[in-house]
PDB file of C-alpha atoms in Angstrom:
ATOM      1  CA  UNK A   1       9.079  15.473  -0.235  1.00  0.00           C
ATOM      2  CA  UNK A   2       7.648  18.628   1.362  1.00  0.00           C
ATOM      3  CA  UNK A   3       4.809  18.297  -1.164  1.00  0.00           C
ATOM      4  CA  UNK A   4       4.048  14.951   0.192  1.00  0.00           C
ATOM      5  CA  UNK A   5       4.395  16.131   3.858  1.00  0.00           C
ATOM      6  CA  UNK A   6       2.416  19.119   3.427  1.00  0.00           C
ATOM      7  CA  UNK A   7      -0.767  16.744   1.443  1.00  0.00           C
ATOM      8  CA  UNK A   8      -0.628  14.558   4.583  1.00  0.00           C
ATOM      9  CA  UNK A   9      -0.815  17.310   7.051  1.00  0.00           C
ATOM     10  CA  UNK A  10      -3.316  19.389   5.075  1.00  0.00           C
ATOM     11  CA  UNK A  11      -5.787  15.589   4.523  1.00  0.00           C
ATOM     12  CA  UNK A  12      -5.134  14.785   7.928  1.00  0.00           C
ATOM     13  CA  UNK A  13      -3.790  11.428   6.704  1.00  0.00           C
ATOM     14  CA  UNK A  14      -1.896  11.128   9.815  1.00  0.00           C
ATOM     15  CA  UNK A  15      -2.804  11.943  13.711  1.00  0.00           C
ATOM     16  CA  UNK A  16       0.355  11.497  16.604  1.00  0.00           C
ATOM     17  CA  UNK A  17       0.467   8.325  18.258  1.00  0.00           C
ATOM     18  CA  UNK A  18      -0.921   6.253  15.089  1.00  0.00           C
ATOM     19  CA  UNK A  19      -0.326   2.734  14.176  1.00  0.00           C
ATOM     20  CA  UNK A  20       0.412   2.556  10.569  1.00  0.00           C
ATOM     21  CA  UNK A  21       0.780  -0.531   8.206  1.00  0.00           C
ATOM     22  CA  UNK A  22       2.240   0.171   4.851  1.00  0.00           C
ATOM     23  CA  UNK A  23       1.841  -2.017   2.370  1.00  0.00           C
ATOM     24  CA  UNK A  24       5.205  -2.392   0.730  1.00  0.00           C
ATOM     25  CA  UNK A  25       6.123  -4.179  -2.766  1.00  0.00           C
ATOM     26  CA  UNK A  26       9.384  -3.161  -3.542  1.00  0.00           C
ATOM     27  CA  UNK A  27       8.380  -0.988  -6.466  1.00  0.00           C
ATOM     28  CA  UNK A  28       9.393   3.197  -6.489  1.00  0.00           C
ATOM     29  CA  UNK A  29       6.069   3.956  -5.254  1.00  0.00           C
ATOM     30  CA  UNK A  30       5.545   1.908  -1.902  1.00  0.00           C
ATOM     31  CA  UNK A  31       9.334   2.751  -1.560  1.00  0.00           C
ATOM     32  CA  UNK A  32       8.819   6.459  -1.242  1.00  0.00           C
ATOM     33  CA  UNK A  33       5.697   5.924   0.650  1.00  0.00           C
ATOM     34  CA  UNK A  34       8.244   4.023   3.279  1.00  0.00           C
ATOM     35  CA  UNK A  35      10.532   6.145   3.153  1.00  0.00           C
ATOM     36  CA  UNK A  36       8.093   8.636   3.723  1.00  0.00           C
ATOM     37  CA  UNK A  37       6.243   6.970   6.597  1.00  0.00           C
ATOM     38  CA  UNK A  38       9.751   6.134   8.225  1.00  0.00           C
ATOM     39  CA  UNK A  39      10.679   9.885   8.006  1.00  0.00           C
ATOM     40  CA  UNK A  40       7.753  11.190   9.703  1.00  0.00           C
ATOM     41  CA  UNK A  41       8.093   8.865  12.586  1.00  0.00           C
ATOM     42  CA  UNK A  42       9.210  10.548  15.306  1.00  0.00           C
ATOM     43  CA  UNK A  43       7.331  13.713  13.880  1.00  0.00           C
ATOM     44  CA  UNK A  44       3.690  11.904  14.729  1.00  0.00           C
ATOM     45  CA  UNK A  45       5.115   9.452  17.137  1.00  0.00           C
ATOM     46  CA  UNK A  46       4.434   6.333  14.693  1.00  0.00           C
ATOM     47  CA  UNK A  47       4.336   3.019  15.207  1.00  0.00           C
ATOM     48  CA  UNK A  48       5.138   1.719  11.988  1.00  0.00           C
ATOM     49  CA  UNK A  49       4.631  -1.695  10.188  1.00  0.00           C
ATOM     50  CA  UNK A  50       5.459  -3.007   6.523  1.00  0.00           C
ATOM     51  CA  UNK A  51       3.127  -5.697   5.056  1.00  0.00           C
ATOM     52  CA  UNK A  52       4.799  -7.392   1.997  1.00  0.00           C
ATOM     53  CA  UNK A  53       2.423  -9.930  -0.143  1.00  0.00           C
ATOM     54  CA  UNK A  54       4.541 -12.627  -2.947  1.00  0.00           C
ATOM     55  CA  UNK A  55       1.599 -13.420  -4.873  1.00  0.00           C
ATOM     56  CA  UNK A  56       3.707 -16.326  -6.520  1.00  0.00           C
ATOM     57  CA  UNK A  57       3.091 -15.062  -9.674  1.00  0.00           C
ATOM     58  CA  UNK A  58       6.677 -14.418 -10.701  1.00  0.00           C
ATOM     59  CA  UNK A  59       8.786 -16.942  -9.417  1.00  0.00           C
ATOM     60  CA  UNK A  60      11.966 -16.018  -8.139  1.00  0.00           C
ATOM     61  CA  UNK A  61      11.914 -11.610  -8.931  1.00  0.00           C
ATOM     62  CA  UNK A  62       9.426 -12.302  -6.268  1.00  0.00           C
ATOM     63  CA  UNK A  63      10.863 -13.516  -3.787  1.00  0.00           C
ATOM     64  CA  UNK A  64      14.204 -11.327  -4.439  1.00  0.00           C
ATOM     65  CA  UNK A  65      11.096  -8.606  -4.204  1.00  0.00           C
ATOM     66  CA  UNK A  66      10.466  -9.925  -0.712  1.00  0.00           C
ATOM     67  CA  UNK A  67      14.004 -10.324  -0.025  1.00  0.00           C
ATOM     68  CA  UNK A  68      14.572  -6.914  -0.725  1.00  0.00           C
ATOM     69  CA  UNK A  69      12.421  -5.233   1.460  1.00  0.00           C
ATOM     70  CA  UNK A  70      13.238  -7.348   4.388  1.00  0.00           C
ATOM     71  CA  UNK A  71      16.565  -5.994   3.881  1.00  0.00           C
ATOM     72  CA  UNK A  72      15.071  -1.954   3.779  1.00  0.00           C
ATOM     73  CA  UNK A  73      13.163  -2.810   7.052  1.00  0.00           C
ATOM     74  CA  UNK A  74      16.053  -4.117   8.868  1.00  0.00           C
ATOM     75  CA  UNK A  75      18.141  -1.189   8.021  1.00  0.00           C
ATOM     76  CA  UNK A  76      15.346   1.180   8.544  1.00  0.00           C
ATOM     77  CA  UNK A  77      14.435  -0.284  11.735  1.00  0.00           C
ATOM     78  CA  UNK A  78      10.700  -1.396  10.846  1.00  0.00           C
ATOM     79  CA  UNK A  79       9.158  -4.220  12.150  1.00  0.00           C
ATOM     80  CA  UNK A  80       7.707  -6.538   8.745  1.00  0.00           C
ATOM     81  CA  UNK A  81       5.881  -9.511   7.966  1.00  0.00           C
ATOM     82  CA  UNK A  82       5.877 -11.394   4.426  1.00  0.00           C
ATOM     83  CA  UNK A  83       3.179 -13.023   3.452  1.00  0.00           C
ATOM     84  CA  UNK A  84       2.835 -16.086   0.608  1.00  0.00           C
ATOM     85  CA  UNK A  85      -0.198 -16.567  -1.278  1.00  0.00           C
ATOM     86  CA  UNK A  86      -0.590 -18.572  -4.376  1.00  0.00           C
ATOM     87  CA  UNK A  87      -2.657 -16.475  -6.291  1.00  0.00           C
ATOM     88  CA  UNK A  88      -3.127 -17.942  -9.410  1.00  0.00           C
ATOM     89  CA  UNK A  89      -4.427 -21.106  -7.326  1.00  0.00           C
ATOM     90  CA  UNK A  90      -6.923 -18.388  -5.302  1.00  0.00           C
ATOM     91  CA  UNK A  91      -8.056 -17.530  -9.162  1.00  0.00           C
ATOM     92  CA  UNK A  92      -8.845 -20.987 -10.117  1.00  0.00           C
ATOM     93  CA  UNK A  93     -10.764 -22.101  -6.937  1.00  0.00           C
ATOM     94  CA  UNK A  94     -12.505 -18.839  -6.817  1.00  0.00           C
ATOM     95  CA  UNK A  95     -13.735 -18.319 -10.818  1.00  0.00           C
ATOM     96  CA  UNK A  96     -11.470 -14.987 -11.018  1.00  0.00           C
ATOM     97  CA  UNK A  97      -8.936 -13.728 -12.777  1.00  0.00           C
ATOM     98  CA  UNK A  98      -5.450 -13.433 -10.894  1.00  0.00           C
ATOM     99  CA  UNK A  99      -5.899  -9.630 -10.846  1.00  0.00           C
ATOM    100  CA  UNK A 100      -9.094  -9.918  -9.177  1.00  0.00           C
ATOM    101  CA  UNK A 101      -7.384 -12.981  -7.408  1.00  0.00           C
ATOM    102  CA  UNK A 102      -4.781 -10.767  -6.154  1.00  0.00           C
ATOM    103  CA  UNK A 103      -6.953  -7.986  -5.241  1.00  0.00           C
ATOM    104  CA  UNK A 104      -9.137 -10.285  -2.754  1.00  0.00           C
ATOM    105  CA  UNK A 105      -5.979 -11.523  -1.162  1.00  0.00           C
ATOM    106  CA  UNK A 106      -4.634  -8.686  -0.496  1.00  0.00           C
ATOM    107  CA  UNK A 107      -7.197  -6.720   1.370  1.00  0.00           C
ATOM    108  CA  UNK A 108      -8.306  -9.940   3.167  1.00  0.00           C
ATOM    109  CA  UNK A 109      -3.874  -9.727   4.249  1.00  0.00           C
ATOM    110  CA  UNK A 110      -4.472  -6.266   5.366  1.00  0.00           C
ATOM    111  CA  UNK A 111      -7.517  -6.525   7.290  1.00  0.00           C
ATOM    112  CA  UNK A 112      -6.091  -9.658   8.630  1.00  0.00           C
ATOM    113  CA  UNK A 113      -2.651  -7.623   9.597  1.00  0.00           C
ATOM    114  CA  UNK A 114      -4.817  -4.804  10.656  1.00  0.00           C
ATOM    115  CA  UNK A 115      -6.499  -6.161  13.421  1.00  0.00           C
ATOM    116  CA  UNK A 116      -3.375  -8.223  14.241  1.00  0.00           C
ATOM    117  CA  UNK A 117      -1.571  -4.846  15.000  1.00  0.00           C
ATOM    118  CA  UNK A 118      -4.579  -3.152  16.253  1.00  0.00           C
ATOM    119  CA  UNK A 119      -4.176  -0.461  13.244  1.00  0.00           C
ATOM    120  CA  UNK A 120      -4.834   2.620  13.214  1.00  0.00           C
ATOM    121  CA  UNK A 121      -3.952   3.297   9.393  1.00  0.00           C
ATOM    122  CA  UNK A 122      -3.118   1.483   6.432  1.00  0.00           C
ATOM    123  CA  UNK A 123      -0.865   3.395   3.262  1.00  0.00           C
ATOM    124  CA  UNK A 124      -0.628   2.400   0.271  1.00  0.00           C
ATOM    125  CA  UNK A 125       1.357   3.852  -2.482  1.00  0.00           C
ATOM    126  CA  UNK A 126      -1.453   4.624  -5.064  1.00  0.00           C
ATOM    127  CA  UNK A 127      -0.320   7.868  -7.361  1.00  0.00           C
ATOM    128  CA  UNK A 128      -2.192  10.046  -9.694  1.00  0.00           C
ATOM    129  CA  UNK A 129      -1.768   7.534 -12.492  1.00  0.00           C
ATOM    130  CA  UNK A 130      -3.620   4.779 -10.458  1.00  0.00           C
ATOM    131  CA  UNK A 131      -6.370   7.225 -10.283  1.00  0.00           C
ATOM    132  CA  UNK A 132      -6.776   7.898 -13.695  1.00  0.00           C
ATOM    133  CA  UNK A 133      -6.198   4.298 -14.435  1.00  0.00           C
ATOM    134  CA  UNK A 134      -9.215   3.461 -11.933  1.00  0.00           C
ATOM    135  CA  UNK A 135     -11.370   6.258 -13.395  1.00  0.00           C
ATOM    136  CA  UNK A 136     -10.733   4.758 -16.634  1.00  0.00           C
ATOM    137  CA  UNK A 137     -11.195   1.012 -15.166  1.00  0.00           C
ATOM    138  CA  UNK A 138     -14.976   2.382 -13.757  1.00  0.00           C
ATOM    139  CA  UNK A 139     -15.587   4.157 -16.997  1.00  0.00           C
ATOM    140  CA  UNK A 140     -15.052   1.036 -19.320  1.00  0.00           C
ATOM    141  CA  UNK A 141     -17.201  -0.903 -16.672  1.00  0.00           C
ATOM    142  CA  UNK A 142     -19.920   1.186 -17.168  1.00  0.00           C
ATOM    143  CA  UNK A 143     -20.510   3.148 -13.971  1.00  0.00           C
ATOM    144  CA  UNK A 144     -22.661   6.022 -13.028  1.00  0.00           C
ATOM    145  CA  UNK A 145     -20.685   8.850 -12.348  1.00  0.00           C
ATOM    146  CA  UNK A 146     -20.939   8.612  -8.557  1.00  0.00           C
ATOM    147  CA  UNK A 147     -18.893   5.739  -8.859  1.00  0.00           C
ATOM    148  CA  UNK A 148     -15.948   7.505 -10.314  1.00  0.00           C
ATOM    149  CA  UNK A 149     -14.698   8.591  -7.501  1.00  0.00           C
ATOM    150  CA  UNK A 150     -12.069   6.596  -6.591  1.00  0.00           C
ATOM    151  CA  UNK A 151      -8.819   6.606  -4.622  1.00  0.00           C
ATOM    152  CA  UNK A 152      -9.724   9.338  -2.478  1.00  0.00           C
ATOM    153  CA  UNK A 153      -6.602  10.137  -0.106  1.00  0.00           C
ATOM    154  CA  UNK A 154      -8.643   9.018   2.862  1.00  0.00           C
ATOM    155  CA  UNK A 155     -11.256   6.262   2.799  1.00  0.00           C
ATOM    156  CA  UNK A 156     -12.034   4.865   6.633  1.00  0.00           C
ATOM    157  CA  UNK A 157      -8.552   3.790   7.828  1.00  0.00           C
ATOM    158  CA  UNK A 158      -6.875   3.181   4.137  1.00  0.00           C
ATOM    159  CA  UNK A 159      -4.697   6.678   3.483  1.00  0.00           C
ATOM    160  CA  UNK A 160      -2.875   7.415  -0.004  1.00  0.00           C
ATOM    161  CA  UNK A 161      -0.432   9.505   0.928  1.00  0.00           C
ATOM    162  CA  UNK A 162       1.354   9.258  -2.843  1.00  0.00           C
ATOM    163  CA  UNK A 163      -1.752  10.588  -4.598  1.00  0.00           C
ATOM    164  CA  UNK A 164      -0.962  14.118  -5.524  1.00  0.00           C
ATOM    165  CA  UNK A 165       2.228  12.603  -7.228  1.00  0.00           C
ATOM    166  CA  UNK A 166       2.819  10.939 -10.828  1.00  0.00           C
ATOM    167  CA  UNK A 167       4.279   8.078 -11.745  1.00  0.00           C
ATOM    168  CA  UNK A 168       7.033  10.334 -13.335  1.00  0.00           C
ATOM    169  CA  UNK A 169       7.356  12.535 -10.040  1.00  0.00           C
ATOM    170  CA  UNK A 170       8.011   9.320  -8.273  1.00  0.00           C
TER     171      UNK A 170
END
């Protein structure tokens, strides 16, 4: 945890008085980064929000996902929304796969959720694997090496607090 806490302050991920929207699936990692995120609240005067997506992609361990952490955020105390989005339909009307599918929708959610709240931040709970994953995702695509960099800690308002951290650490 004080690894974590020390990455944020030393990447300025987080300023006092910031709006924050975590994106939260119910997996380890977006768990930790809520937990996190909750933890530091009164330390930067937070206004925190969770943003779950159900892609409908896996029936009902989805929506016990979404369930789930409904239940965290009312015992933590955080204001959420829970968004349904038939991605596999989004695939088919768009010509993607549901991975791209799923990608689309869920940055158009966040932006949309952003501006909602007036944002200042948005987490996600990216780790060191999804970076080498990515790197290996751009590599296999063919990209010049400028384009390997990815998942930087900070990119605009998206922060990754996670990223110094494995899956294993996790």
């Amino acid at each position: 945890m004080k690894r974590i806490v020390q990455f944020i302050a030393d990447k300025n991920l987080l300023e006092k008085n910031d709006t924050v929207l975590a994106a939260v699936s119910g997996g380890p990692d977006s768990l930790l980064l809520l937990y996190i995120l909750a933890d530091l609240r009164a330390e930067y005067n937070l206004t925190l929000t969770v943003i779950h997506i159900n892609h409908q992609l896996r029936g009902e361990t989805a929506a016990k996902e979404a369930e789930f952490v409904g239940e965290i955020c009312r015992q933590w105390q955080i204001p959420y929304r829970i968004v349904s989005k038939n991605v596999s339909e989004y695939a088919q009307s768009h010509h993607l796969s549901e991975e791209a599918a799923g990608h689309e929708v869920r940055y158009r959610i966040f932006a949309e959720e952003m501006r909602r709240l007036n944002a200042d931040k948005l987490a996600l709970g990216h780790h060191l694997n999804d970076r080498a994953e990515s790197v290996l995702m751009h590599i296999i695509k063919g990209c010049s090496p400028a384009g390997l960099a990815v998942l930087k800690a900070k990119e605009g308002k998206i922060i990754r607090p996670l990223l110094p951290l494995t899956k294993q650490e996790i």
